[in-house]
Amino acid sequence: LPQQVSALLYAAARQGGGIPTQAALAASLDIPFSTFRRQLAEAGASFRQLREACLKDVAQRLLRNGNMTVTETAIHLGFADTAAFRHAFVRWTGQSPRLWQQHQAHPTQYLSNNGAPFTSRPNRN
């Protein structure tokens, strides 16, 4: 079941407009919601984990491609606003979407003197 759910999540994310709910996915797979949740749990997966992995992957692909702005990516993936997307992206990667995108385009420009990547938040010691 996790593979089926992931495939449906990726298809929805690529089309744009957001990710379907658990209930919508269970209905599309023609299984009761409780069975849907139980089977995911039995497989060691959760809807949240699958959704987050999908959103992170598709967001990174869209930003790496460079054809969409951060705002357009947020809208495409169904986030309520750019701030919500930015918050999620920092949680996933440790960097803001814009900094991550710039780093993908020019990786050597975003390394510190010791070769470690700069983060989106400077150290304030």
mmCIF file of N, CA and C in Angstrom:
data_model
loop_
_atom_site.group_PDB
_atom_site.id
_atom_site.type_symbol
_atom_site.label_atom_id
_atom_site.label_comp_id
_atom_site.label_asym_id
_atom_site.label_seq_id
_atom_site.Cartn_x
_atom_site.Cartn_y
_atom_site.Cartn_z
ATOM 1 N N LEU A 1 0.815 -1.217 0.000
ATOM 2 C CA LEU A 1 0.000 0.000 0.000
ATOM 3 C C LEU A 1 0.855 1.277 0.000
ATOM 4 N N PRO A 2 1.962 1.329 0.746
ATOM 5 C CA PRO A 2 2.747 2.569 0.707
ATOM 6 C C PRO A 2 3.193 2.966 -0.702
ATOM 7 N N GLN A 3 3.541 1.991 -1.531
ATOM 8 C CA GLN A 3 3.961 2.307 -2.899
ATOM 9 C C GLN A 3 2.804 2.892 -3.703
ATOM 10 N N GLN A 4 1.607 2.341 -3.528
ATOM 11 C CA GLN A 4 0.431 2.863 -4.229
ATOM 12 C C GLN A 4 0.132 4.291 -3.780
ATOM 13 N N VAL A 5 0.191 4.509 -2.480
ATOM 14 C CA VAL A 5 -0.086 5.841 -1.935
ATOM 15 C C VAL A 5 0.955 6.834 -2.444
ATOM 16 N N SER A 6 2.224 6.446 -2.413
ATOM 17 C CA SER A 6 3.283 7.330 -2.919
ATOM 18 C C SER A 6 3.060 7.672 -4.383
ATOM 19 N N ALA A 7 2.705 6.680 -5.178
ATOM 20 C CA ALA A 7 2.472 6.923 -6.609
ATOM 21 C C ALA A 7 1.336 7.923 -6.811
ATOM 22 N N LEU A 8 0.263 7.793 -6.040
ATOM 23 C CA LEU A 8 -0.858 8.728 -6.149
ATOM 24 C C LEU A 8 -0.462 10.127 -5.676
ATOM 25 N N LEU A 9 0.316 10.198 -4.600
ATOM 26 C CA LEU A 9 0.772 11.495 -4.098
ATOM 27 C C LEU A 9 1.666 12.193 -5.114
ATOM 28 N N TYR A 10 2.603 11.444 -5.708
ATOM 29 C CA TYR A 10 3.500 12.037 -6.707
ATOM 30 C C TYR A 10 2.726 12.506 -7.934
ATOM 31 N N ALA A 11 1.757 11.721 -8.361
ATOM 32 C CA ALA A 11 0.956 12.119 -9.526
ATOM 33 C C ALA A 11 0.216 13.422 -9.234
ATOM 34 N N ALA A 12 -0.373 13.529 -8.051
ATOM 35 C CA ALA A 12 -1.102 14.745 -7.678
ATOM 36 C C ALA A 12 -0.152 15.937 -7.555
ATOM 37 N N ALA A 13 1.008 15.726 -6.951
ATOM 38 C CA ALA A 13 1.968 16.823 -6.765
ATOM 39 C C ALA A 13 2.497 17.327 -8.102
ATOM 40 N N ARG A 14 2.724 16.423 -9.029
ATOM 41 C CA ARG A 14 3.224 16.845 -10.344
ATOM 42 C C ARG A 14 2.162 17.622 -11.116
ATOM 43 N N GLN A 15 0.887 17.248 -10.941
ATOM 44 C CA GLN A 15 -0.199 17.947 -11.637
ATOM 45 C C GLN A 15 -0.428 19.334 -11.067
ATOM 46 N N GLY A 16 -0.171 19.492 -9.787
ATOM 47 C CA GLY A 16 -0.393 20.776 -9.126
ATOM 48 C C GLY A 16 -1.749 20.826 -8.459
ATOM 49 N N GLY A 17 -1.905 21.779 -7.573
ATOM 50 C CA GLY A 17 -3.175 21.954 -6.894
ATOM 51 C C GLY A 17 -3.240 21.314 -5.528
ATOM 52 N N GLY A 18 -2.178 20.693 -5.098
ATOM 53 C CA GLY A 18 -2.145 20.141 -3.752
ATOM 54 C C GLY A 18 -2.187 18.632 -3.694
ATOM 55 N N ILE A 19 -2.076 18.150 -2.481
ATOM 56 C CA ILE A 19 -2.017 16.725 -2.186
ATOM 57 C C ILE A 19 -3.391 16.281 -1.685
ATOM 58 N N PRO A 20 -3.890 15.148 -2.179
ATOM 59 C CA PRO A 20 -5.182 14.668 -1.674
ATOM 60 C C PRO A 20 -5.097 14.265 -0.199
ATOM 61 N N THR A 21 -6.222 14.299 0.462
ATOM 62 C CA THR A 21 -6.288 13.893 1.863
ATOM 63 C C THR A 21 -6.216 12.374 1.970
ATOM 64 N N GLN A 22 -6.005 11.907 3.189
ATOM 65 C CA GLN A 22 -6.018 10.461 3.428
ATOM 66 C C GLN A 22 -7.359 9.858 3.018
ATOM 67 N N ALA A 23 -8.426 10.539 3.381
ATOM 68 C CA ALA A 23 -9.763 10.033 3.062
ATOM 69 C C ALA A 23 -9.967 9.932 1.554
ATOM 70 N N ALA A 24 -9.501 10.936 0.819
ATOM 71 C CA ALA A 24 -9.638 10.911 -0.640
ATOM 72 C C ALA A 24 -8.822 9.777 -1.249
ATOM 73 N N LEU A 25 -7.623 9.551 -0.728
ATOM 74 C CA LEU A 25 -6.797 8.453 -1.239
ATOM 75 C C LEU A 25 -7.422 7.097 -0.926
ATOM 76 N N ALA A 26 -7.934 6.943 0.293
ATOM 77 C CA ALA A 26 -8.592 5.685 0.656
ATOM 78 C C ALA A 26 -9.775 5.429 -0.271
ATOM 79 N N ALA A 27 -10.550 6.464 -0.539
ATOM 80 C CA ALA A 27 -11.700 6.317 -1.436
ATOM 81 C C ALA A 27 -11.251 5.964 -2.848
ATOM 82 N N SER A 28 -10.182 6.599 -3.326
ATOM 83 C CA SER A 28 -9.717 6.306 -4.688
ATOM 84 C C SER A 28 -9.168 4.888 -4.801
ATOM 85 N N LEU A 29 -8.681 4.347 -3.686
ATOM 86 C CA LEU A 29 -8.200 2.959 -3.669
ATOM 87 C C LEU A 29 -9.322 1.983 -3.322
ATOM 88 N N ASP A 30 -10.511 2.532 -3.064
ATOM 89 C CA ASP A 30 -11.701 1.743 -2.742
ATOM 90 C C ASP A 30 -11.509 0.872 -1.498
ATOM 91 N N ILE A 31 -10.901 1.478 -0.475
ATOM 92 C CA ILE A 31 -10.772 0.783 0.809
ATOM 93 C C ILE A 31 -11.241 1.717 1.921
ATOM 94 N N PRO A 32 -11.790 1.154 2.995
ATOM 95 C CA PRO A 32 -12.230 2.000 4.106
ATOM 96 C C PRO A 32 -11.056 2.783 4.699
ATOM 97 N N PHE A 33 -11.364 3.971 5.203
ATOM 98 C CA PHE A 33 -10.339 4.838 5.769
ATOM 99 C C PHE A 33 -9.560 4.138 6.881
ATOM 100 N N SER A 34 -10.259 3.429 7.767
ATOM 101 C CA SER A 34 -9.578 2.746 8.876
ATOM 102 C C SER A 34 -8.631 1.661 8.358
ATOM 103 N N THR A 35 -9.034 0.971 7.302
ATOM 104 C CA THR A 35 -8.176 -0.055 6.694
ATOM 105 C C THR A 35 -6.958 0.600 6.054
ATOM 106 N N PHE A 36 -7.177 1.718 5.405
ATOM 107 C CA PHE A 36 -6.092 2.483 4.787
ATOM 108 C C PHE A 36 -5.026 2.820 5.827
ATOM 109 N N ARG A 37 -5.444 3.400 6.939
ATOM 110 C CA ARG A 37 -4.496 3.780 7.995
ATOM 111 C C ARG A 37 -3.824 2.562 8.609
ATOM 112 N N ARG A 38 -4.592 1.511 8.852
ATOM 113 C CA ARG A 38 -4.041 0.303 9.464
ATOM 114 C C ARG A 38 -2.998 -0.343 8.561
ATOM 115 N N GLN A 39 -3.296 -0.444 7.262
ATOM 116 C CA GLN A 39 -2.357 -1.075 6.341
ATOM 117 C C GLN A 39 -1.072 -0.258 6.189
ATOM 118 N N LEU A 40 -1.182 1.045 6.198
ATOM 119 C CA LEU A 40 0.031 1.872 6.175
ATOM 120 C C LEU A 40 0.864 1.624 7.433
ATOM 121 N N ALA A 41 0.194 1.608 8.592
ATOM 122 C CA ALA A 41 0.903 1.382 9.857
ATOM 123 C C ALA A 41 1.555 0.002 9.881
ATOM 124 N N GLU A 42 0.846 -1.004 9.391
ATOM 125 C CA GLU A 42 1.403 -2.362 9.351
ATOM 126 C C GLU A 42 2.630 -2.438 8.446
ATOM 127 N N ALA A 43 2.677 -1.585 7.443
ATOM 128 C CA ALA A 43 3.819 -1.546 6.525
ATOM 129 C C ALA A 43 4.937 -0.643 7.061
ATOM 130 N N GLY A 44 4.727 -0.064 8.252
ATOM 131 C CA GLY A 44 5.740 0.803 8.845
ATOM 132 C C GLY A 44 5.786 2.191 8.240
ATOM 133 N N ALA A 45 4.685 2.623 7.667
ATOM 134 C CA ALA A 45 4.631 3.937 7.023
ATOM 135 C C ALA A 45 3.477 4.740 7.613
ATOM 136 N N SER A 46 3.532 6.033 7.396
ATOM 137 C CA SER A 46 2.407 6.886 7.764
ATOM 138 C C SER A 46 2.124 7.812 6.592
ATOM 139 N N PHE A 47 0.898 8.273 6.524
ATOM 140 C CA PHE A 47 0.522 9.196 5.463
ATOM 141 C C PHE A 47 1.388 10.451 5.530
ATOM 142 N N ARG A 48 1.614 10.943 6.731
ATOM 143 C CA ARG A 48 2.418 12.161 6.885
ATOM 144 C C ARG A 48 3.831 11.968 6.322
ATOM 145 N N GLN A 49 4.469 10.844 6.650
ATOM 146 C CA GLN A 49 5.819 10.574 6.133
ATOM 147 C C GLN A 49 5.821 10.533 4.611
ATOM 148 N N LEU A 50 4.860 9.832 4.040
ATOM 149 C CA LEU A 50 4.786 9.704 2.583
ATOM 150 C C LEU A 50 4.515 11.057 1.931
ATOM 151 N N ARG A 51 3.599 11.827 2.528
ATOM 152 C CA ARG A 51 3.268 13.150 1.994
ATOM 153 C C ARG A 51 4.474 14.085 2.055
ATOM 154 N N GLU A 52 5.156 14.110 3.203
ATOM 155 C CA GLU A 52 6.314 14.994 3.362
ATOM 156 C C GLU A 52 7.433 14.621 2.394
ATOM 157 N N ALA A 53 7.699 13.334 2.232
ATOM 158 C CA ALA A 53 8.747 12.890 1.301
ATOM 159 C C ALA A 53 8.405 13.304 -0.123
ATOM 160 N N CYS A 54 7.149 13.154 -0.486
ATOM 161 C CA CYS A 54 6.699 13.530 -1.828
ATOM 162 C C CYS A 54 6.830 15.034 -2.042
ATOM 163 N N LEU A 55 6.316 15.817 -1.109
ATOM 164 C CA LEU A 55 6.372 17.272 -1.250
ATOM 165 C C LEU A 55 7.812 17.771 -1.325
ATOM 166 N N LYS A 56 8.675 17.229 -0.474
ATOM 167 C CA LYS A 56 10.085 17.633 -0.492
ATOM 168 C C LYS A 56 10.711 17.320 -1.845
ATOM 169 N N ASP A 57 10.512 16.108 -2.318
ATOM 170 C CA ASP A 57 11.123 15.686 -3.581
ATOM 171 C C ASP A 57 10.621 16.524 -4.755
ATOM 172 N N VAL A 58 9.315 16.703 -4.848
ATOM 173 C CA VAL A 58 8.752 17.459 -5.971
ATOM 174 C C VAL A 58 9.152 18.934 -5.867
ATOM 175 N N ALA A 59 9.152 19.490 -4.662
ATOM 176 C CA ALA A 59 9.584 20.885 -4.486
ATOM 177 C C ALA A 59 11.023 21.060 -4.956
ATOM 178 N N GLN A 60 11.891 20.145 -4.564
ATOM 179 C CA GLN A 60 13.292 20.247 -4.978
ATOM 180 C C GLN A 60 13.432 20.109 -6.492
ATOM 181 N N ARG A 61 12.674 19.224 -7.081
ATOM 182 C CA ARG A 61 12.731 19.074 -8.543
ATOM 183 C C ARG A 61 12.272 20.345 -9.248
ATOM 184 N N LEU A 62 11.169 20.916 -8.776
ATOM 185 C CA LEU A 62 10.645 22.131 -9.398
ATOM 186 C C LEU A 62 11.619 23.297 -9.241
ATOM 187 N N LEU A 63 12.193 23.439 -8.066
ATOM 188 C CA LEU A 63 13.134 24.537 -7.829
ATOM 189 C C LEU A 63 14.445 24.322 -8.584
ATOM 190 N N ARG A 64 14.897 23.085 -8.665
ATOM 191 C CA ARG A 64 16.136 22.790 -9.393
ATOM 192 C C ARG A 64 15.960 23.090 -10.873
ATOM 193 N N ASN A 65 14.773 22.778 -11.395
ATOM 194 C CA ASN A 65 14.469 23.016 -12.802
ATOM 195 C C ASN A 65 14.591 24.494 -13.136
ATOM 196 N N GLY A 66 14.177 25.349 -12.194
ATOM 197 C CA GLY A 66 14.331 26.788 -12.371
ATOM 198 C C GLY A 66 13.226 27.477 -13.148
ATOM 199 N N ASN A 67 12.202 26.743 -13.566
ATOM 200 C CA ASN A 67 11.117 27.354 -14.333
ATOM 201 C C ASN A 67 10.046 27.987 -13.455
ATOM 202 N N MET A 68 10.079 27.714 -12.144
ATOM 203 C CA MET A 68 9.081 28.260 -11.225
ATOM 204 C C MET A 68 9.767 29.047 -10.125
ATOM 205 N N THR A 69 9.112 30.110 -9.713
ATOM 206 C CA THR A 69 9.588 30.858 -8.552
ATOM 207 C C THR A 69 9.197 30.086 -7.295
ATOM 208 N N VAL A 70 9.684 30.547 -6.167
ATOM 209 C CA VAL A 70 9.318 29.931 -4.892
ATOM 210 C C VAL A 70 7.810 30.052 -4.682
ATOM 211 N N THR A 71 7.248 31.206 -4.981
ATOM 212 C CA THR A 71 5.803 31.409 -4.821
ATOM 213 C C THR A 71 5.015 30.479 -5.732
ATOM 214 N N GLU A 72 5.427 30.361 -6.976
ATOM 215 C CA GLU A 72 4.738 29.466 -7.914
ATOM 216 C C GLU A 72 4.837 28.014 -7.462
ATOM 217 N N THR A 73 5.979 27.633 -6.919
ATOM 218 C CA THR A 73 6.154 26.267 -6.412
ATOM 219 C C THR A 73 5.219 26.025 -5.236
ATOM 220 N N ALA A 74 5.130 26.990 -4.331
ATOM 221 C CA ALA A 74 4.238 26.865 -3.176
ATOM 222 C C ALA A 74 2.790 26.684 -3.621
ATOM 223 N N ILE A 75 2.362 27.479 -4.580
ATOM 224 C CA ILE A 75 0.990 27.384 -5.093
ATOM 225 C C ILE A 75 0.782 26.042 -5.786
ATOM 226 N N HIS A 76 1.734 25.645 -6.617
ATOM 227 C CA HIS A 76 1.636 24.380 -7.358
ATOM 228 C C HIS A 76 1.454 23.197 -6.410
ATOM 229 N N LEU A 77 2.165 23.227 -5.277
ATOM 230 C CA LEU A 77 2.105 22.110 -4.337
ATOM 231 C C LEU A 77 0.940 22.211 -3.357
ATOM 232 N N GLY A 78 0.183 23.304 -3.430
ATOM 233 C CA GLY A 78 -1.019 23.423 -2.610
ATOM 234 C C GLY A 78 -0.807 23.988 -1.221
ATOM 235 N N PHE A 79 0.305 24.669 -0.994
ATOM 236 C CA PHE A 79 0.523 25.293 0.311
ATOM 237 C C PHE A 79 -0.394 26.503 0.447
ATOM 238 N N ALA A 80 -0.798 26.793 1.677
ATOM 239 C CA ALA A 80 -1.707 27.912 1.939
ATOM 240 C C ALA A 80 -1.094 29.238 1.509
ATOM 241 N N ASP A 81 0.209 29.375 1.692
ATOM 242 C CA ASP A 81 0.913 30.589 1.274
ATOM 243 C C ASP A 81 2.403 30.290 1.175
ATOM 244 N N THR A 82 3.141 31.273 0.696
ATOM 245 C CA THR A 82 4.581 31.097 0.508
ATOM 246 C C THR A 82 5.288 30.884 1.836
ATOM 247 N N ALA A 83 4.830 31.552 2.880
ATOM 248 C CA ALA A 83 5.464 31.400 4.193
ATOM 249 C C ALA A 83 5.349 29.962 4.700
ATOM 250 N N ALA A 84 4.198 29.347 4.508
ATOM 251 C CA ALA A 84 4.023 27.951 4.934
ATOM 252 C C ALA A 84 4.958 27.028 4.154
ATOM 253 N N PHE A 85 5.086 27.285 2.859
ATOM 254 C CA PHE A 85 6.006 26.489 2.044
ATOM 255 C C PHE A 85 7.443 26.700 2.503
ATOM 256 N N ARG A 86 7.818 27.953 2.712
ATOM 257 C CA ARG A 86 9.182 28.275 3.135
ATOM 258 C C ARG A 86 9.507 27.575 4.457
ATOM 259 N N HIS A 87 8.570 27.600 5.397
ATOM 260 C CA HIS A 87 8.756 26.952 6.698
ATOM 261 C C HIS A 87 8.968 25.444 6.517
ATOM 262 N N ALA A 88 8.142 24.817 5.699
ATOM 263 C CA ALA A 88 8.282 23.378 5.453
ATOM 264 C C ALA A 88 9.615 23.072 4.777
ATOM 265 N N PHE A 89 10.003 23.888 3.813
ATOM 266 C CA PHE A 89 11.241 23.642 3.071
ATOM 267 C C PHE A 89 12.459 23.744 3.984
ATOM 268 N N VAL A 90 12.459 24.730 4.875
ATOM 269 C CA VAL A 90 13.561 24.860 5.835
ATOM 270 C C VAL A 90 13.588 23.642 6.751
ATOM 271 N N ARG A 91 12.429 23.151 7.162
ATOM 272 C CA ARG A 91 12.360 21.947 7.997
ATOM 273 C C ARG A 91 12.951 20.744 7.256
ATOM 274 N N TRP A 92 12.673 20.637 5.960
ATOM 275 C CA TRP A 92 13.164 19.507 5.167
ATOM 276 C C TRP A 92 14.651 19.582 4.884
ATOM 277 N N THR A 93 15.156 20.775 4.576
ATOM 278 C CA THR A 93 16.514 20.896 4.036
ATOM 279 C C THR A 93 17.476 21.700 4.900
ATOM 280 N N GLY A 94 16.952 22.480 5.839
ATOM 281 C CA GLY A 94 17.807 23.354 6.629
ATOM 282 C C GLY A 94 18.154 24.658 5.929
ATOM 283 N N GLN A 95 17.586 24.882 4.750
ATOM 284 C CA GLN A 95 17.847 26.101 3.983
ATOM 285 C C GLN A 95 16.534 26.660 3.456
ATOM 286 N N SER A 96 16.534 27.963 3.204
ATOM 287 C CA SER A 96 15.364 28.558 2.560
ATOM 288 C C SER A 96 15.295 28.045 1.124
ATOM 289 N N PRO A 97 14.109 28.040 0.520
ATOM 290 C CA PRO A 97 14.006 27.573 -0.869
ATOM 291 C C PRO A 97 14.901 28.353 -1.823
ATOM 292 N N ARG A 98 14.961 29.672 -1.651
ATOM 293 C CA ARG A 98 15.763 30.496 -2.563
ATOM 294 C C ARG A 98 17.253 30.183 -2.423
ATOM 295 N N LEU A 99 17.739 30.071 -1.191
ATOM 296 C CA LEU A 99 19.152 29.748 -0.984
ATOM 297 C C LEU A 99 19.462 28.358 -1.529
ATOM 298 N N TRP A 100 18.574 27.403 -1.276
ATOM 299 C CA TRP A 100 18.772 26.044 -1.791
ATOM 300 C C TRP A 100 18.837 26.066 -3.320
ATOM 301 N N GLN A 101 17.935 26.823 -3.928
ATOM 302 C CA GLN A 101 17.885 26.926 -5.388
ATOM 303 C C GLN A 101 19.173 27.551 -5.931
ATOM 304 N N GLN A 102 19.644 28.595 -5.287
ATOM 305 C CA GLN A 102 20.890 29.234 -5.711
ATOM 306 C C GLN A 102 22.070 28.279 -5.556
ATOM 307 N N HIS A 103 22.075 27.528 -4.461
ATOM 308 C CA HIS A 103 23.150 26.570 -4.225
ATOM 309 C C HIS A 103 23.150 25.492 -5.306
ATOM 310 N N GLN A 104 22.001 25.081 -5.763
ATOM 311 C CA GLN A 104 21.923 24.070 -6.821
ATOM 312 C C GLN A 104 22.485 24.605 -8.132
ATOM 313 N N ALA A 105 22.256 25.884 -8.379
ATOM 314 C CA ALA A 105 22.732 26.491 -9.624
ATOM 315 C C ALA A 105 24.236 26.746 -9.597
ATOM 316 N N HIS A 106 24.769 27.090 -8.420
ATOM 317 C CA HIS A 106 26.195 27.442 -8.290
ATOM 318 C C HIS A 106 26.743 26.866 -6.986
ATOM 319 N N PRO A 107 26.930 25.555 -6.898
ATOM 320 C CA PRO A 107 27.286 24.930 -5.621
ATOM 321 C C PRO A 107 28.582 25.436 -4.988
ATOM 322 N N THR A 108 29.600 25.734 -5.755
ATOM 323 C CA THR A 108 30.875 26.132 -5.156
ATOM 324 C C THR A 108 30.846 27.543 -4.593
ATOM 325 N N GLN A 109 29.900 28.365 -5.008
ATOM 326 C CA GLN A 109 29.799 29.727 -4.484
ATOM 327 C C GLN A 109 29.210 29.756 -3.082
ATOM 328 N N TYR A 110 28.638 28.661 -2.637
ATOM 329 C CA TYR A 110 27.941 28.652 -1.361
ATOM 330 C C TYR A 110 28.623 27.757 -0.342
ATOM 331 N N LEU A 111 29.952 27.676 -0.419
ATOM 332 C CA LEU A 111 30.712 26.924 0.561
ATOM 333 C C LEU A 111 31.510 27.897 1.423
ATOM 334 N N SER A 112 31.611 27.589 2.691
ATOM 335 C CA SER A 112 32.417 28.415 3.581
ATOM 336 C C SER A 112 33.889 28.076 3.371
ATOM 337 N N ASN A 113 34.759 28.734 4.092
ATOM 338 C CA ASN A 113 36.199 28.495 3.952
ATOM 339 C C ASN A 113 36.592 27.055 4.245
ATOM 340 N N ASN A 114 35.855 26.388 5.132
ATOM 341 C CA ASN A 114 36.199 25.005 5.457
ATOM 342 C C ASN A 114 35.476 24.000 4.560
ATOM 343 N N GLY A 115 34.782 24.473 3.533
ATOM 344 C CA GLY A 115 34.113 23.579 2.592
ATOM 345 C C GLY A 115 32.711 23.180 2.989
ATOM 346 N N ALA A 116 32.270 23.612 4.174
ATOM 347 C CA ALA A 116 30.911 23.284 4.613
ATOM 348 C C ALA A 116 29.938 24.263 3.970
ATOM 349 N N PRO A 117 28.737 23.800 3.616
ATOM 350 C CA PRO A 117 27.773 24.712 3.002
ATOM 351 C C PRO A 117 27.285 25.753 4.000
ATOM 352 N N PHE A 118 27.063 26.961 3.498
ATOM 353 C CA PHE A 118 26.436 27.984 4.316
ATOM 354 C C PHE A 118 25.003 27.572 4.585
ATOM 355 N N THR A 119 24.471 27.986 5.703
ATOM 356 C CA THR A 119 23.063 27.743 5.995
ATOM 357 C C THR A 119 22.292 29.024 5.758
ATOM 358 N N SER A 120 20.962 28.902 5.770
ATOM 359 C CA SER A 120 20.136 30.072 5.526
ATOM 360 C C SER A 120 20.139 31.026 6.713
ATOM 361 N N ARG A 121 20.558 30.547 7.876
ATOM 362 C CA ARG A 121 20.597 31.392 9.064
ATOM 363 C C ARG A 121 22.037 31.493 9.562
ATOM 364 N N PRO A 122 22.582 32.690 9.627
ATOM 365 C CA PRO A 122 23.959 32.822 10.105
ATOM 366 C C PRO A 122 24.058 32.505 11.589
ATOM 367 N N ASN A 123 25.220 32.051 12.010
ATOM 368 C CA ASN A 123 25.487 31.788 13.418
ATOM 369 C C ASN A 123 25.560 33.117 14.146
ATOM 370 N N ARG A 124 24.882 33.265 15.238
ATOM 371 C CA ARG A 124 24.854 34.546 15.955
ATOM 372 C C ARG A 124 25.541 34.413 17.314
ATOM 373 N N ASN A 125 26.728 33.868 17.339
ATOM 374 C CA ASN A 125 27.479 33.699 18.597
ATOM 375 C C ASN A 125 28.231 34.934 18.967
#
